[in-house]
Coordinates of C-alpha atoms in Angstrom, one line a residue:
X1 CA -31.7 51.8 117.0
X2 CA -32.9 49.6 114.2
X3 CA -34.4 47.0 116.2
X4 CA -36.5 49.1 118.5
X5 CA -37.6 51.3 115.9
X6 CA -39.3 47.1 114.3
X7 CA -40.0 47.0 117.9
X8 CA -42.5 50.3 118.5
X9 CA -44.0 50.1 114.6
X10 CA -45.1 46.5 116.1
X11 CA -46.5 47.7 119.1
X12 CA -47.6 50.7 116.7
X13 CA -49.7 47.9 114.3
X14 CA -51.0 45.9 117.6
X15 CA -52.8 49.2 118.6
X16 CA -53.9 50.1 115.5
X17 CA -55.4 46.6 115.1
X18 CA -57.2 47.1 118.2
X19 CA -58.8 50.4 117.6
X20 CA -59.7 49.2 114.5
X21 CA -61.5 46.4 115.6
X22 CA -63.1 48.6 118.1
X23 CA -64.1 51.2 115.8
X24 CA -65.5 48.7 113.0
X25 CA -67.8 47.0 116.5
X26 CA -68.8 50.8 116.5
X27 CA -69.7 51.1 113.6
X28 CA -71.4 47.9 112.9
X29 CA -73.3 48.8 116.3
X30 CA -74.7 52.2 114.5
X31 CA -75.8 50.3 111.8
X32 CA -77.6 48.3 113.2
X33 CA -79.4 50.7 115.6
X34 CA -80.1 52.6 112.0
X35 CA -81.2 49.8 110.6
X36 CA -83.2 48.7 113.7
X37 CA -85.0 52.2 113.7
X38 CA -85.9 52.3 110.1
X39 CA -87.6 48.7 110.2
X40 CA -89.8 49.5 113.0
X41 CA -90.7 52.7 111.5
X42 CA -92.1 50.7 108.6
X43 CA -93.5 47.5 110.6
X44 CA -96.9 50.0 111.0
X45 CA -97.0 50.1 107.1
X46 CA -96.2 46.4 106.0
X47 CA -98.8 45.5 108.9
X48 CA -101.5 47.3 107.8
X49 CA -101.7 46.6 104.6
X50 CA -103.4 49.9 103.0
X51 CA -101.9 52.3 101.0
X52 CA -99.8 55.3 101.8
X53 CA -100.5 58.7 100.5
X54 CA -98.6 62.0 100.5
X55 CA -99.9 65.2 101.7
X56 CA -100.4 66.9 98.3
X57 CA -101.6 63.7 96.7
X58 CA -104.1 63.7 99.8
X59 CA -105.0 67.1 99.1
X60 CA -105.7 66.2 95.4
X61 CA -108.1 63.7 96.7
X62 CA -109.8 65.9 99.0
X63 CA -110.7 68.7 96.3
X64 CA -111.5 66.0 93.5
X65 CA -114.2 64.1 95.8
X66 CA -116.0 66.0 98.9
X67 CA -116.9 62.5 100.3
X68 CA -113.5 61.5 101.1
X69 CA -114.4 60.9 104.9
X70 CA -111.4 62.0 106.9
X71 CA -110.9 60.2 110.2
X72 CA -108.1 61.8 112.7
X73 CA -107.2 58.9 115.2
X74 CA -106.1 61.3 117.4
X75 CA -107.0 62.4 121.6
X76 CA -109.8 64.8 121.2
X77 CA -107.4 67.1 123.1
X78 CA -104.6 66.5 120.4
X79 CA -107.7 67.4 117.7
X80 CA -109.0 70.7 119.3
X81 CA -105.3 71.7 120.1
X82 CA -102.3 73.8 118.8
X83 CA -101.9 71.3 116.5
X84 CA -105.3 71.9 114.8
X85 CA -107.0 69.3 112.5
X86 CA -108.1 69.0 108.7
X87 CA -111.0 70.7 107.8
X88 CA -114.0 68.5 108.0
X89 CA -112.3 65.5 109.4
X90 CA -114.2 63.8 112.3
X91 CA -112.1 62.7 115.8
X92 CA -112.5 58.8 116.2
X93 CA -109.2 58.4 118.5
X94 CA -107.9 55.0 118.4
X95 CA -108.2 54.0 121.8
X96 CA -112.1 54.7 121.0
X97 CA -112.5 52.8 118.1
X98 CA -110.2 49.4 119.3
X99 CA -113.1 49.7 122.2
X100 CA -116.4 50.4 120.2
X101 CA -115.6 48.7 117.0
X102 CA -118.2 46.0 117.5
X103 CA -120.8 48.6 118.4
X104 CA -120.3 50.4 115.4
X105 CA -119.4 47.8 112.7
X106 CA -123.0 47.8 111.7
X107 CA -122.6 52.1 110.8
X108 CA -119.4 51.4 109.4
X109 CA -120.9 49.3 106.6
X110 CA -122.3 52.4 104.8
X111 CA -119.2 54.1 104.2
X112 CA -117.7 50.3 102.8
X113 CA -117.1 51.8 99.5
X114 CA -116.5 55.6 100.9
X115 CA -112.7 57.1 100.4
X116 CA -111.5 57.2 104.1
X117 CA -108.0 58.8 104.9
X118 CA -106.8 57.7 108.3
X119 CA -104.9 60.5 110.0
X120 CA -102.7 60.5 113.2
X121 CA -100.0 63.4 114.0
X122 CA -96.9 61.5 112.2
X123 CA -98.8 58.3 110.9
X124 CA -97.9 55.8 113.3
X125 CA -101.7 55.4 115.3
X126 CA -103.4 55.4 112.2
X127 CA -101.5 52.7 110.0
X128 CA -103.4 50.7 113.0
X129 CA -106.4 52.1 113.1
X130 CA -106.8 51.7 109.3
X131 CA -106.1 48.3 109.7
X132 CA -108.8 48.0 111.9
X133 CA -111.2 50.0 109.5
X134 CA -110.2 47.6 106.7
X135 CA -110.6 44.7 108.6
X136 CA -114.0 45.7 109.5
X137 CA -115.7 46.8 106.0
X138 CA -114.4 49.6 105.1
X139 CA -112.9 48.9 101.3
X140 CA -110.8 52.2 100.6
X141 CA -109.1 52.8 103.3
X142 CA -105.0 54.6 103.0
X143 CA -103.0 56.3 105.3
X144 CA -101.9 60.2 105.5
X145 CA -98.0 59.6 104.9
X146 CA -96.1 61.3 107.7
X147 CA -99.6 62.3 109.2
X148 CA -100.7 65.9 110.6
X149 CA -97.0 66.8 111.1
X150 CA -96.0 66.1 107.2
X151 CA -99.5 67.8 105.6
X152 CA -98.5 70.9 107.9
X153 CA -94.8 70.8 106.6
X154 CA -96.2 70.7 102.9
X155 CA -97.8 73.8 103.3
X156 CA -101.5 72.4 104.1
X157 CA -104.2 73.9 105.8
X158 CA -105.4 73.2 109.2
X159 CA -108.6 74.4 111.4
X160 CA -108.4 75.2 115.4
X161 CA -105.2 75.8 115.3
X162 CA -103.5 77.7 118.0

């Protein structure tokens, strides 16, 4: 009885070693995934180079200087929709601006020292389109963190919306 009670803890400790092994590939599998996610979330941001801001430091901005130009990178049907917009902002979707940017370089150039915030719905189009803005005059350029979706969270307000 002695010897094949050694015998099944063995077998016991051999499975054991397996499933461990297989649940530590599991794990280190998640991890990476999680990690893999949370560097291409931030690629956008290291990319672009401009500064991040949060909804109620945007906000701030917006009621200490009404020149802060607000550009929404956003489909014009995105702007106008449920969604909504921020008051005042104008609708230069991205797709629009990668293709006129040479056309309108030479208008750009006024609003070189002009506060711009860059908004998209959760920040990801306009990290790249402020990149673009920055690259092409335009000195104060920074990013609404989390974009439309976090300044509605924080309790901002909207216009046009459904």
């Amino acid at each position: 009885p002695c010897l094949r009670q050694t015998h099944r803890n063995r077998d016991l400790s051999a499975m054991d070693l397996q499933n461990f092994q297989f649940d530590q590939r599991m794990i280190t599998s998640m991890l990476l995934v999680v990690l893999a996610y949370f560097i291409g979330r931030r690629i956008p941001r290291w990319i672009s180079g401009v500064p991040y801001v949060k909804p109620d430091q945007a906000r701030a901005q917006l009621d200490a200087n009404p020149h802060v130009l607000v550009v929404d990178v956003r489909a014009p049907s995105q702007f106008s929709g449920s969604d909504g917009h921020i008051k005042d902002a104008l609708n230069l979707p991205l797709i629009d601006l990668m293709g006129r940017i040479r056309h309108i370089k030479q208008d750009l150039a006024q609003y070189a020292e002009t506060p711009v915030l860059v908004v998209c719905k959760s920040d990801q189009l306009s990290a790249r389109a402020a990149r673009i803005l920055r690259k092409n005059g335009l000195n104060k350029v920074s990013v609404l963190d989390g974009g439309l979706k976090a300044w509605k969270k924080a309790g901002q307000p909207v216009v046009n919306a459904a």
